[in-house]
Short mmCIF file of C-alpha atoms (C1' of nucleotides) in Angstrom, two decimals:
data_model
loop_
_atom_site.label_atom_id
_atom_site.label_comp_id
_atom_site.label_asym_id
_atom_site.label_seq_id
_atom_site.Cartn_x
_atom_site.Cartn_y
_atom_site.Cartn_z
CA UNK A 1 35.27 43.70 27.12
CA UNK A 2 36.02 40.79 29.06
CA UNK A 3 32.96 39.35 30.98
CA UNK A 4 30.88 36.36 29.89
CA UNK A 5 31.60 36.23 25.90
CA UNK A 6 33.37 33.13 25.86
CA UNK A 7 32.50 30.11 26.61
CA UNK A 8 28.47 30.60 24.15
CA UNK A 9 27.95 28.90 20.68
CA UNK A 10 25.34 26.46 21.90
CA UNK A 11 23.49 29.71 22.03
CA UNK A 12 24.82 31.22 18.99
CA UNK A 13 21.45 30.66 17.73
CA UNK A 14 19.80 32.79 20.74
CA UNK A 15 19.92 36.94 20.93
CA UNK A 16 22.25 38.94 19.13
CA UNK A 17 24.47 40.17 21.87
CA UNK A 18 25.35 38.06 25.30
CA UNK A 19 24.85 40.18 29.02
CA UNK A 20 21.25 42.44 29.88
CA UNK A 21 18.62 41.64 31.48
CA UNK A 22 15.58 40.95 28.48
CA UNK A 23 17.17 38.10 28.79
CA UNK A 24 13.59 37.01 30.42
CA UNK A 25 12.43 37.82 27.13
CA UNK A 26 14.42 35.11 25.40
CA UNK A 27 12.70 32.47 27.64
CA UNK A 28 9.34 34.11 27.22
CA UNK A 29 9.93 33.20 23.38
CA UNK A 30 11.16 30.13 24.13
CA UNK A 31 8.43 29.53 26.82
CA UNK A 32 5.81 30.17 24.15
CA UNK A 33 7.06 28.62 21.04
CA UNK A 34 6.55 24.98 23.36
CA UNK A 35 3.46 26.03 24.80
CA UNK A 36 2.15 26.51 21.57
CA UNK A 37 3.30 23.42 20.23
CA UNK A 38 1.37 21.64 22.31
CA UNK A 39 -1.49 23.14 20.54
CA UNK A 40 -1.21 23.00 17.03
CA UNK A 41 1.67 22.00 14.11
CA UNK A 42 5.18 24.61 13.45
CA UNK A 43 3.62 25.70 10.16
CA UNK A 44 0.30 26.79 11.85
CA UNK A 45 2.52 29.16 14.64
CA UNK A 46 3.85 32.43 12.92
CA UNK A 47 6.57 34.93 14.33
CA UNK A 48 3.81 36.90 15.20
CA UNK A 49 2.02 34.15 17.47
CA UNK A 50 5.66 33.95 19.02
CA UNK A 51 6.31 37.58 19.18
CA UNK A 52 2.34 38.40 21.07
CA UNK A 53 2.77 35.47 23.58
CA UNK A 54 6.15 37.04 24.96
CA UNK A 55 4.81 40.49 25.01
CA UNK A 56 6.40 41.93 22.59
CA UNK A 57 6.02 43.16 18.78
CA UNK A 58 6.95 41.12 15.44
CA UNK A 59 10.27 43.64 15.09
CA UNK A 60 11.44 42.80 18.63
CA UNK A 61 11.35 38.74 18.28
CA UNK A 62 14.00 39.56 16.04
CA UNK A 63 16.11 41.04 18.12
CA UNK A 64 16.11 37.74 19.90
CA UNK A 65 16.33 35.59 17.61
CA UNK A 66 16.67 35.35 13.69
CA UNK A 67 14.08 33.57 12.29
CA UNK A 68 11.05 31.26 13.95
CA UNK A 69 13.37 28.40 12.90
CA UNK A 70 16.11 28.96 15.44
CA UNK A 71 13.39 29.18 18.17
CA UNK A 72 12.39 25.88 17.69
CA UNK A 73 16.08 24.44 16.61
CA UNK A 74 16.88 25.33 20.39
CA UNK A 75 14.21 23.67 21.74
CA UNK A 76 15.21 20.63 19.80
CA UNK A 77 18.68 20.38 21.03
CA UNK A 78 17.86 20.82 24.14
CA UNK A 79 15.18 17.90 24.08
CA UNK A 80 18.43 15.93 22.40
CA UNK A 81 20.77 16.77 24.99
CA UNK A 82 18.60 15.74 27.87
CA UNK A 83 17.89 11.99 26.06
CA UNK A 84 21.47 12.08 25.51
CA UNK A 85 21.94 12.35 29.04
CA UNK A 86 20.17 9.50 30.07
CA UNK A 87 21.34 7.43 27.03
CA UNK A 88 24.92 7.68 28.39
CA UNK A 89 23.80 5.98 32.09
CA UNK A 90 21.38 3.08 30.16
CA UNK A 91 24.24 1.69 28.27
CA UNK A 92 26.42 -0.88 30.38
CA UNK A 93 23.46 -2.93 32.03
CA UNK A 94 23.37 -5.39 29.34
CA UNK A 95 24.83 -7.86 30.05
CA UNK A 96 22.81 -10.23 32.98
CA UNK A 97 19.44 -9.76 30.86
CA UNK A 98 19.50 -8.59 27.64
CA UNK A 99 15.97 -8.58 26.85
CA UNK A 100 15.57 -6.41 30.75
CA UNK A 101 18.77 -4.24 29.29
CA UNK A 102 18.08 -2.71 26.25
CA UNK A 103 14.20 -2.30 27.54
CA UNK A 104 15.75 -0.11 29.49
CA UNK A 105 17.88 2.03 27.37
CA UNK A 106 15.00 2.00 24.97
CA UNK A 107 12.88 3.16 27.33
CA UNK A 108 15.02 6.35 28.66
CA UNK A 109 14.78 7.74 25.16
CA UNK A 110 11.36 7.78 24.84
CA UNK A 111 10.85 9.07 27.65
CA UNK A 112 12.86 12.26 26.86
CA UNK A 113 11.07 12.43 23.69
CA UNK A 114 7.42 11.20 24.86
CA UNK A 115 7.47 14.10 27.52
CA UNK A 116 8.15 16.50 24.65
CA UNK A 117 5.37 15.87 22.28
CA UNK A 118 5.02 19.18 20.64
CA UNK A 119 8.99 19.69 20.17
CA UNK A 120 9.29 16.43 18.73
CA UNK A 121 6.66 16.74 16.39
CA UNK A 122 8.05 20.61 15.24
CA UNK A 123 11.68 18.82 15.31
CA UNK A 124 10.19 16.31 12.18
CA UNK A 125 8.39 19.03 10.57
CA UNK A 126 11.32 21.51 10.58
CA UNK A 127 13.82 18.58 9.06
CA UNK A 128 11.77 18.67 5.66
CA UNK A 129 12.88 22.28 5.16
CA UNK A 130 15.81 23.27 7.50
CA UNK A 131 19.11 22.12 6.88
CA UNK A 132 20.30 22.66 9.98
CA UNK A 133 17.70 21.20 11.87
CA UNK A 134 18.39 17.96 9.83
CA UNK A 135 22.14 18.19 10.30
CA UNK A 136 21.49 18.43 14.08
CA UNK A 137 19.20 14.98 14.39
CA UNK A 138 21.71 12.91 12.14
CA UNK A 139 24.49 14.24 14.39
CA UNK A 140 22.18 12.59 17.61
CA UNK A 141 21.20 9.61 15.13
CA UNK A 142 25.12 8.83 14.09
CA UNK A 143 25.86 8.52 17.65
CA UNK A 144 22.85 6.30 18.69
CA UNK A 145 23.89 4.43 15.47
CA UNK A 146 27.48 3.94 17.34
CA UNK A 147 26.52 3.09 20.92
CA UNK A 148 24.27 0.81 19.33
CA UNK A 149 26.52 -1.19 16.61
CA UNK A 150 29.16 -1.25 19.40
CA UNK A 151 27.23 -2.91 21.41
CA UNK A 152 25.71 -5.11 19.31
CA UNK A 153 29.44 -6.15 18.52
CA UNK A 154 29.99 -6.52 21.68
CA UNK A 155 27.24 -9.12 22.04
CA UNK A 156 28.34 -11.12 19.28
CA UNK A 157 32.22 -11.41 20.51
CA UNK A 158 30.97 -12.21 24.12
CA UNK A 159 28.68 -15.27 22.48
CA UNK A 160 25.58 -13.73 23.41
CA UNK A 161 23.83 -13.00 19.61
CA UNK A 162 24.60 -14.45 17.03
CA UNK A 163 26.42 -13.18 13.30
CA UNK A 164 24.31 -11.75 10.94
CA UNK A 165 24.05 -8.11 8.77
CA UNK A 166 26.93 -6.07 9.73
CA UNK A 167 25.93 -4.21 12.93
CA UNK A 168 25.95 -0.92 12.01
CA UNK A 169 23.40 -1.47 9.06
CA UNK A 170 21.49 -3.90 11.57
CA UNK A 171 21.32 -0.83 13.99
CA UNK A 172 20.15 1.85 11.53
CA UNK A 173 17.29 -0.13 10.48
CA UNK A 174 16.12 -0.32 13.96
CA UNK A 175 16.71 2.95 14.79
CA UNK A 176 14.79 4.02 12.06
CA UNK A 177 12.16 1.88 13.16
CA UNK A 178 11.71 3.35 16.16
CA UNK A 179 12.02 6.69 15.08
CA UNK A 180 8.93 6.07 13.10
CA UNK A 181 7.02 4.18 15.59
CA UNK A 182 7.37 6.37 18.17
CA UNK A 183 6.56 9.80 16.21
CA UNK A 184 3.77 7.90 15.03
CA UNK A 185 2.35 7.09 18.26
CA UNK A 186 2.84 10.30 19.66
CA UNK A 187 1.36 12.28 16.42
CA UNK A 188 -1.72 9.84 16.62
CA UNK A 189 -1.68 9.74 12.82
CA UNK A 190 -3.19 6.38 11.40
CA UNK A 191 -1.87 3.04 11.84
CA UNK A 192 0.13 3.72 14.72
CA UNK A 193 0.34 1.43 18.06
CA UNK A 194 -0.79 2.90 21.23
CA UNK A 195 1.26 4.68 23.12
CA UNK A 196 1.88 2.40 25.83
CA UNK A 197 2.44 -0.53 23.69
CA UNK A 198 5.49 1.32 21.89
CA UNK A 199 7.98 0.26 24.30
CA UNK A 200 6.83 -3.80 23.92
CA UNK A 201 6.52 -3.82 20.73
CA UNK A 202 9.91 -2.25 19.64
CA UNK A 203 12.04 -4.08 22.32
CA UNK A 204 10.87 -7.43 21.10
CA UNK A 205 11.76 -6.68 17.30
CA UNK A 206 15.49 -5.66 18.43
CA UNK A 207 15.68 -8.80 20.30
CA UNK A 208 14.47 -11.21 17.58
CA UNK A 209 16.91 -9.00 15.14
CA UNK A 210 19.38 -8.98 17.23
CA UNK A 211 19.66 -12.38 19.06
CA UNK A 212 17.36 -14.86 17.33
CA UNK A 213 18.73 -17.38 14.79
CA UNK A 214 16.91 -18.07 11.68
CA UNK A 215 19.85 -19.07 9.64
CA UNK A 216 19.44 -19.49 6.28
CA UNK A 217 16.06 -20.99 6.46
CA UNK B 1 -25.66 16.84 -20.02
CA UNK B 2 -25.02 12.76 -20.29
CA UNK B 3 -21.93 12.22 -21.38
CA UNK B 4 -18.56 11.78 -19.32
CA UNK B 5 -19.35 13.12 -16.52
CA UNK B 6 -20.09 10.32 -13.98
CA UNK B 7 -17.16 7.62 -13.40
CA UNK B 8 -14.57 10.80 -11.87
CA UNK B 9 -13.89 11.22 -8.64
CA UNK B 10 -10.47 10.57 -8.08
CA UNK B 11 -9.70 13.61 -10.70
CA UNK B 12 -12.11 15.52 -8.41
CA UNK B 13 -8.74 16.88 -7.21
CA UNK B 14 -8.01 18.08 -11.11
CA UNK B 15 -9.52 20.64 -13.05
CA UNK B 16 -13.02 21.96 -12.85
CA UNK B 17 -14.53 20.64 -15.40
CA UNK B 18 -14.61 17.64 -17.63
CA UNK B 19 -14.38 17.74 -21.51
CA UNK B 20 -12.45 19.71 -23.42
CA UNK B 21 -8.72 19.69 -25.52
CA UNK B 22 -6.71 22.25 -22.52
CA UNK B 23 -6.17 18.65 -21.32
CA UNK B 24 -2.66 18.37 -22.39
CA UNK B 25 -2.57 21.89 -20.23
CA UNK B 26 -3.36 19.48 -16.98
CA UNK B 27 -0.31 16.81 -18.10
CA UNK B 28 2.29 19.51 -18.76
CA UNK B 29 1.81 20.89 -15.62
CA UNK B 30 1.83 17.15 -13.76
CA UNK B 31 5.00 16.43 -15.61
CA UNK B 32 6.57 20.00 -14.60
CA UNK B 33 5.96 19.33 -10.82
CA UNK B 34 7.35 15.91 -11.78
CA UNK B 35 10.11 17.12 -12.90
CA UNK B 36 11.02 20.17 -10.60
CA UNK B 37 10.80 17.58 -7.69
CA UNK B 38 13.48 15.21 -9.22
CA UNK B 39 15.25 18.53 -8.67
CA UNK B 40 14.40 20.57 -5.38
CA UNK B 41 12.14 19.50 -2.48
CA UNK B 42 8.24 20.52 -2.69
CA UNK B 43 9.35 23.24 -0.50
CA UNK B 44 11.32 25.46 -3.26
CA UNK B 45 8.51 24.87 -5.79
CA UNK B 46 6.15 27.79 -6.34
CA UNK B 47 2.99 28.14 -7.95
CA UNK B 48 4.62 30.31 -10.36
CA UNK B 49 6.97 27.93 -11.41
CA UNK B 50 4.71 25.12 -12.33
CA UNK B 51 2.69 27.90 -13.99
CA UNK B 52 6.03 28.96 -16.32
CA UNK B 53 6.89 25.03 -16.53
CA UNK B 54 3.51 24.57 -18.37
CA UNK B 55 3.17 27.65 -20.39
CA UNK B 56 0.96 29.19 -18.37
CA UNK B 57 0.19 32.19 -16.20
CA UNK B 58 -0.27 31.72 -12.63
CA UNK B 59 -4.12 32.31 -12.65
CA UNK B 60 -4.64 30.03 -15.33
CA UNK B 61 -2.86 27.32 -13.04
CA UNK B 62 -5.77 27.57 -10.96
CA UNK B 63 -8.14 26.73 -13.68
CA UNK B 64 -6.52 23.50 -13.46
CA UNK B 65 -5.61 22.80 -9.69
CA UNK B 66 -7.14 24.59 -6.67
CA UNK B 67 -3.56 24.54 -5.16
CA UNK B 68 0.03 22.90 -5.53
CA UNK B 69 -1.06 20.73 -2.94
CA UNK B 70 -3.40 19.16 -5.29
CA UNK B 71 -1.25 18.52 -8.13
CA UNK B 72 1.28 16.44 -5.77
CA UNK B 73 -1.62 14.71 -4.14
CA UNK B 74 -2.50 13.34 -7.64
CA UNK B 75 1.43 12.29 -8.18
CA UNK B 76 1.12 10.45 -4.81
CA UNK B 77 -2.56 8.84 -5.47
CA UNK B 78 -0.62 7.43 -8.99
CA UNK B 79 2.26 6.46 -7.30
CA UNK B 80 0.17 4.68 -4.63
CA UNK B 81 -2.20 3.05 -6.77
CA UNK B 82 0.87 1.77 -9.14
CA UNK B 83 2.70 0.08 -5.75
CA UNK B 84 -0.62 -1.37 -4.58
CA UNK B 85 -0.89 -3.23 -7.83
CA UNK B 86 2.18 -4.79 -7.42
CA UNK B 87 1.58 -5.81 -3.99
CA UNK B 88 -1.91 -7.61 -5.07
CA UNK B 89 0.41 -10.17 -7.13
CA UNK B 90 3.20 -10.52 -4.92
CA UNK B 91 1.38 -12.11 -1.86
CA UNK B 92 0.47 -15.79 -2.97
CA UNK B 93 4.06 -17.31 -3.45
CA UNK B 94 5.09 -17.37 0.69
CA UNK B 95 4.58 -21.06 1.33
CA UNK B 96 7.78 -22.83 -0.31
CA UNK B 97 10.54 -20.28 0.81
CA UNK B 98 9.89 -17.92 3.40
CA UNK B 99 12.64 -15.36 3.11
CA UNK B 100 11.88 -15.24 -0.58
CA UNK B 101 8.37 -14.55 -0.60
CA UNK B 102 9.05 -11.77 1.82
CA UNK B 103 12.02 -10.95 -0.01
CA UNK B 104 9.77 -10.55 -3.77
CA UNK B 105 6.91 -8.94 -1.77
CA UNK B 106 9.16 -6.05 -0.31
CA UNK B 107 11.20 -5.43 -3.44
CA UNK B 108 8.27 -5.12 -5.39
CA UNK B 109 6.90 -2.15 -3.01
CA UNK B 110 10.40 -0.47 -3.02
CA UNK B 111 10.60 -0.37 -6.68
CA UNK B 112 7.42 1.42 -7.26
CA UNK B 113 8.72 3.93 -5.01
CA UNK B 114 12.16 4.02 -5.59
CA UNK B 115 11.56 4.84 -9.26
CA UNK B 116 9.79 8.09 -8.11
CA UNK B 117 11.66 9.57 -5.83
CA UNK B 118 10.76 13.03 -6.03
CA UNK B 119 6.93 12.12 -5.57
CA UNK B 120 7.78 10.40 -3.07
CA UNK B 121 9.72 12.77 -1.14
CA UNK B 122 7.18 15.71 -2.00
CA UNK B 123 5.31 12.73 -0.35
CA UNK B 124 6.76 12.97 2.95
CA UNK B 125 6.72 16.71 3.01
CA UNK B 126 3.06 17.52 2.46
CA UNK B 127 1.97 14.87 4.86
CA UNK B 128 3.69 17.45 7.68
CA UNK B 129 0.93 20.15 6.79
CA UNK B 130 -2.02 18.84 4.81
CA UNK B 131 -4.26 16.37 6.22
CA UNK B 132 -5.36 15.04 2.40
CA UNK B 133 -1.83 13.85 2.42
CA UNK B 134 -1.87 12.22 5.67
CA UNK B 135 -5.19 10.35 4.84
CA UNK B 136 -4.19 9.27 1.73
CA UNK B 137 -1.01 7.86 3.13
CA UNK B 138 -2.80 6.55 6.44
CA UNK B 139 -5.36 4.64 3.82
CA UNK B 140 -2.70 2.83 2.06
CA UNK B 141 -0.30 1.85 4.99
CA UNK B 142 -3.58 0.30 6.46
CA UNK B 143 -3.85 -1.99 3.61
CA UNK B 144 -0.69 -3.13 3.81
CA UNK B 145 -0.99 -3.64 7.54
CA UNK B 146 -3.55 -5.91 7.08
CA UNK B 147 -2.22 -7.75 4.43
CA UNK B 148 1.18 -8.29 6.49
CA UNK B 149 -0.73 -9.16 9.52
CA UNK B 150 -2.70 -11.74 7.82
CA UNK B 151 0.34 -13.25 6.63
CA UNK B 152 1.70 -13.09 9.68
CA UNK B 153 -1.59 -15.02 11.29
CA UNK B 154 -1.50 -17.44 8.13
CA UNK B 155 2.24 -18.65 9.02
CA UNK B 156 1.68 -18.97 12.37
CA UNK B 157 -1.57 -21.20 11.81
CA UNK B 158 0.45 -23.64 9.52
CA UNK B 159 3.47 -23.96 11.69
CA UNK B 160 6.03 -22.27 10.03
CA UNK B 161 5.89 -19.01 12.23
CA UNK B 162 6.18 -19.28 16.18
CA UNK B 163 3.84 -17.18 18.67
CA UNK B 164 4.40 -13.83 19.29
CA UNK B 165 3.28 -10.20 19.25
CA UNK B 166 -0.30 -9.65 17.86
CA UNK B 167 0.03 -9.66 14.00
CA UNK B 168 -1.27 -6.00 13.70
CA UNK B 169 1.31 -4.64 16.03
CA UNK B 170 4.20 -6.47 14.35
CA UNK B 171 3.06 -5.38 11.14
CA UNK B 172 3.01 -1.96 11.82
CA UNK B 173 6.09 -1.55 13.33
CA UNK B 174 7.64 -3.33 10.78
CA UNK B 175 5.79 -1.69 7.93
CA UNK B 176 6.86 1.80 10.16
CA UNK B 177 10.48 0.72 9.74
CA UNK B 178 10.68 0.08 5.96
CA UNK B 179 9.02 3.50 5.75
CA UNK B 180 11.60 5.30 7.25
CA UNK B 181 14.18 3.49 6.06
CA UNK B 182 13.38 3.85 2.12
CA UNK B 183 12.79 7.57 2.98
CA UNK B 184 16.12 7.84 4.58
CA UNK B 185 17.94 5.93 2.11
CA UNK B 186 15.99 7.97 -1.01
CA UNK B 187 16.74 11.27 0.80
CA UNK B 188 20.38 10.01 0.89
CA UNK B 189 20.13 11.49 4.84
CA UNK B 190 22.71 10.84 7.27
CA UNK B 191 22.74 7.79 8.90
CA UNK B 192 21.26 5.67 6.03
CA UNK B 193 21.38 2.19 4.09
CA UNK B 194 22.85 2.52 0.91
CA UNK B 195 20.04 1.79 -1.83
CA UNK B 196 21.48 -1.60 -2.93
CA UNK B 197 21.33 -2.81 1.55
CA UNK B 198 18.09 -1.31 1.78
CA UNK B 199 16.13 -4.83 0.59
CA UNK B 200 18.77 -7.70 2.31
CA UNK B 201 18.74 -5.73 5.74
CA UNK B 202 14.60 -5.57 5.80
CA UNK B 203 13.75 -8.45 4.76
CA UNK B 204 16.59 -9.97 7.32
CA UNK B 205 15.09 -7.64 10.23
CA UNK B 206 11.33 -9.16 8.76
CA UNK B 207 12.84 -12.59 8.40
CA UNK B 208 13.53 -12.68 12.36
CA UNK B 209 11.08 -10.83 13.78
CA UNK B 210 8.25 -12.97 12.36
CA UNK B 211 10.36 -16.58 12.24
CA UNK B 212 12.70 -15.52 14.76
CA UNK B 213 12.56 -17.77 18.06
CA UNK B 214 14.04 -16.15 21.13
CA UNK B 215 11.50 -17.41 23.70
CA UNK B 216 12.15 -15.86 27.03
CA UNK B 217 15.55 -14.78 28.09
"C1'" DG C 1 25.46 66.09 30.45
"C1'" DA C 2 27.51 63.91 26.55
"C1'" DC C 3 28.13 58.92 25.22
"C1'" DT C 4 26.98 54.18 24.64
"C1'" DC C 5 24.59 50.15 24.55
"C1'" DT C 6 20.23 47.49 25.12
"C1'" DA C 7 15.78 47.23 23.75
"C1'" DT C 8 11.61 48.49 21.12
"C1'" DC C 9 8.54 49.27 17.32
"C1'" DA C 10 6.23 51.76 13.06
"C1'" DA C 11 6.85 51.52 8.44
"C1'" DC C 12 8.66 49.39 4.50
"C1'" DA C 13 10.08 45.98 0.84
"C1'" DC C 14 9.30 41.28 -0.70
"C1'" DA C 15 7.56 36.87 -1.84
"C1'" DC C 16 3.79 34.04 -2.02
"C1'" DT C 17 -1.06 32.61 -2.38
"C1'" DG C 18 -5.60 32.82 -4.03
"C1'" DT C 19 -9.52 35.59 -6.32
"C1'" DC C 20 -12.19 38.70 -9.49
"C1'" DG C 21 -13.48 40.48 -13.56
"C1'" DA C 22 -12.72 41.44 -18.07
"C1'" DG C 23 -11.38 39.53 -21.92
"C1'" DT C 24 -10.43 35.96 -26.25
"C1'" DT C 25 -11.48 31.99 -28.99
"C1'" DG C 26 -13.69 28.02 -31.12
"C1'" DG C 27 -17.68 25.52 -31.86
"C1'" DT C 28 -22.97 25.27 -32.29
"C1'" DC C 29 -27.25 26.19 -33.89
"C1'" DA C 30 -31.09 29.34 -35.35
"C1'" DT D 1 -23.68 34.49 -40.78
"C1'" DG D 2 -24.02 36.04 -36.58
"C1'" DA D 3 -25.50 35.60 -31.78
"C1'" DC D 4 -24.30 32.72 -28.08
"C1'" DC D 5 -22.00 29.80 -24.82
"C1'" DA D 6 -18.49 27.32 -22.61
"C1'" DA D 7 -13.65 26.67 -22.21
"C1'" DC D 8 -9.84 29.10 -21.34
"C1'" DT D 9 -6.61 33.02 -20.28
"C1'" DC D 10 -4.50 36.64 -17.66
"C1'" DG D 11 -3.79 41.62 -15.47
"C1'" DA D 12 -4.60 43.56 -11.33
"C1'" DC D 13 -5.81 43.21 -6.63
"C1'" DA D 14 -6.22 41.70 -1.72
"C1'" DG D 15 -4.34 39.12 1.98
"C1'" DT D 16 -0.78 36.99 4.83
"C1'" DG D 17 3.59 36.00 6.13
"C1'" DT D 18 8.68 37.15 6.45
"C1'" DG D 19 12.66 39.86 7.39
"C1'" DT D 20 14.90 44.76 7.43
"C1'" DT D 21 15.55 49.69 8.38
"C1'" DG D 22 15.67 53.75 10.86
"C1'" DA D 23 14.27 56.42 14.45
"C1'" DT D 24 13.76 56.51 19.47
"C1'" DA D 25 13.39 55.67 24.49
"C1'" DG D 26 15.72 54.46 28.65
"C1'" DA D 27 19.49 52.72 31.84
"C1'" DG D 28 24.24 52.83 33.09
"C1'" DT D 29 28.80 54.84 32.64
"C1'" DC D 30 32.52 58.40 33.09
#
DNA sequence: GACTCTATCAACACACTGTCGAGTTGGTCA
DNA sequence: TGACCAACTCGACAGTGTGTTGATAGAGTC
C-alpha cells in the first residue's frame, strides 16, 4: 500500500482505482471521445458511442470514468495545459515590436486551440451545463486576464501605450473577443471571419485598444 | 375557410392551429418558461414543468408547442425583433460626436437584452444543440454586421475614420466581442465586466479600433 | 487452494421525450 | 333538440438515454 497513489488528482477525474493494466482502456475512451468529436457535437455522442468505440460495454465505461462529462473535462484540460505551455514562453518578447510581439503570443494560443477543433467546441458546449467544466476555463481565463493586464501595465509605465480603461477590464474585453472570434471561426457558424484571417484581424484590434490614442475626441 | 389564417408564419413555431379562446393556454405557458429561466438555466427546465407552470398536462403542452425548444425560440425571435427596433432608430445621430453615437447605438442593444436575461441566456444554450437557434441568431448578427460595417465605410469616406481592416471583418469581431462580453457579464461568469463597465469599456475598445490611428509600428 | 483485487457485463431503476387513442366540451346548423 | 365537428385534454405507452447493482471471470499473491 505504498506504490504510485500519491502524487494523482489531475486524474482524479480518470478510473476509480490507480495501478493495472486496462489502463489502455482509459485511453481507448479517451482516444474515442476526440475522434468522435471531430465528427459531430457532445450532445449528439452518448456513453454508449464512447463505451462501443473502446470495446467495451455501457457498464464498463463506468468503471473508467463517472459520467461522459469527465471524459471530455480531461480532454479539455489537457488542451488548456498545452496552450498554457506555450503562453508562458510568448510572453517577454514585447518589447522591440509590439505589434510583431503580441502577434505572437496571440498566435501560440490559437494554435493549441485551432489544432483541437472538436475539444474546443465540446469544451463550450459542456460550460452551459457543467459547473466544473466552467470553473476550469475561468481558472485558464483569470490567468490570461493577469499575464495580460500586467503587461499591458507594463506598457503604459515603460511609455509605450498610452492611459486609458483600467487594464484588467481593457484585457477581459479582448479576451472575450477572441474567445468568440476564434470559436466562431472554427465552428463555421454564420458571420464568422475565415480562419486564416483570425489572427490579423484580432491582433490589430488589441493594438488600436491598446496603444492608439483617441483621447477624448 | 377565409378568415385568419394567412398573415402567420412566424407563430408557425406555436400551436397547431389558429382560432380559438385556449389562447391564453399558449401565454401562460410563454410566461412560465419566462419565468423558470429568470430562475434556472434552460437546462433544468422540463417539459413537465412548463406543463404544471401552465395548468396543464404534459400532452396537452404539445398541443401547443412541438417541443421546449420551440417555446424559447419564440422568447428569442421577441427578444430579437424588440432589439432590432431599437437599433433601426439609433443609427442616424453618428456625425456630430462620434463616441456618442456609438455610445447610444450600443446601449440601446444592451438594454433590450439586458432586461431579459433569462431569454437570453436560454439563448446561448440552445444555440449549442439546435440549429433553429443558431440560424435565428446567425440572421440577426448579420444585420448588425452590415449595419456596423456600413458605418464603418461611411466614416471613413467623410474623413473622420482612418484606413484600416475591411469594414466587415472589423465589424464582426467587434460585434463577436460585445457578444461575449454581455453574455459573460449577464451570466455573472468569472472573469467578467461588472454590468455598469460593460457599455464605457465597448464603446472605448469600438471608439479605437475604428478611430484609432496606430499606423505601422 | 483459499483470498483479493481488477475488470466486465446483464439486468434494473429512473428520468425524460414524444405519440396515440380515447375521451370531453362548446358551438353550429339542420 | 340533437347530431356533428373542431378545439382541447390527458392516461398510457414506446423509445432513448443515464447511472447503479450484483453476480462473475480471471490474474496475481501467499
Amino acid at each position: 500500500m505504498a506504490v504510485s497513489l500519491p502524487a494523482r488528482k489531475a486524474t482524479a477525474r480518470g478510473r476509480r482505482t490507480p495501478r493495472a493494466s486496462g489502463d489502455e482502456r482509459e485511453r481507448a475512451i479517451l482516444a474515442t471521445a476526440e475522434r468522435l468529436l471531430e465528427e459531430r457535437p457532445l450532445s449528439a455522442i452518448s456513453v454508449e458511442d464512447l463505451a462501443r468505440g473502446a470495446g467495451i460495454s455501457r457498464p464498463t465505461f463506468y468503471f473508467y470514468f463517472p459520467s461522459k462529462d469527465a471524459v471530455v473535462l480531461t480532454l479539455v484540460e489537457r488542451t488548456v495545459a498545452e496552450s498554457d505551455a506555450n503562453r508562458e514562453e510568448a510572453l517577454a518578447k514585447l518589447a522591440a515590436d509590439p505589434r510583431a510581439g503580441w502577434r505572437h503570443g496571440l498566435r501560440a494560443s490559437f494554435e493549441a486551440f485551432g489544432s483541437r477543433r472538436g475539444v474546443v467546441l465540446a469544451a463550450a458546449e459542456l460550460r452551459t451545463t457543467n459547473a466544473e467544466a466552467r470553473e476550469l476555463w475561468a481558472g485558464a481565463m483569470e490567468d490570461w486576464v493577469t499575464d495580460v493586464s500586467s503587461i499591458i501595465e507594463a506598457e503604459r509605465a515603460r511609455g509605450a501605450a498610452p492611459p486609458g480603461l483600467p487594464a484588467r477590464e481593457l484585457a477581459i474585453a479582448l479576451l472575450q473577443m477572441n474567445e468568440r472570434v476564434q470559436h466562431m471561426a472554427l465552428a463555421g457558424e454564420a458571420p464568422a471571419l475565415a480562419e486564416d484571417r483570425v489572427l490579423d484581424v484580432l491582433v490589430d484590434v488589441w493594438v488600436r485598444a491598446i496603444y492608439g490614442a483617441v483621447a477624448a475626441d
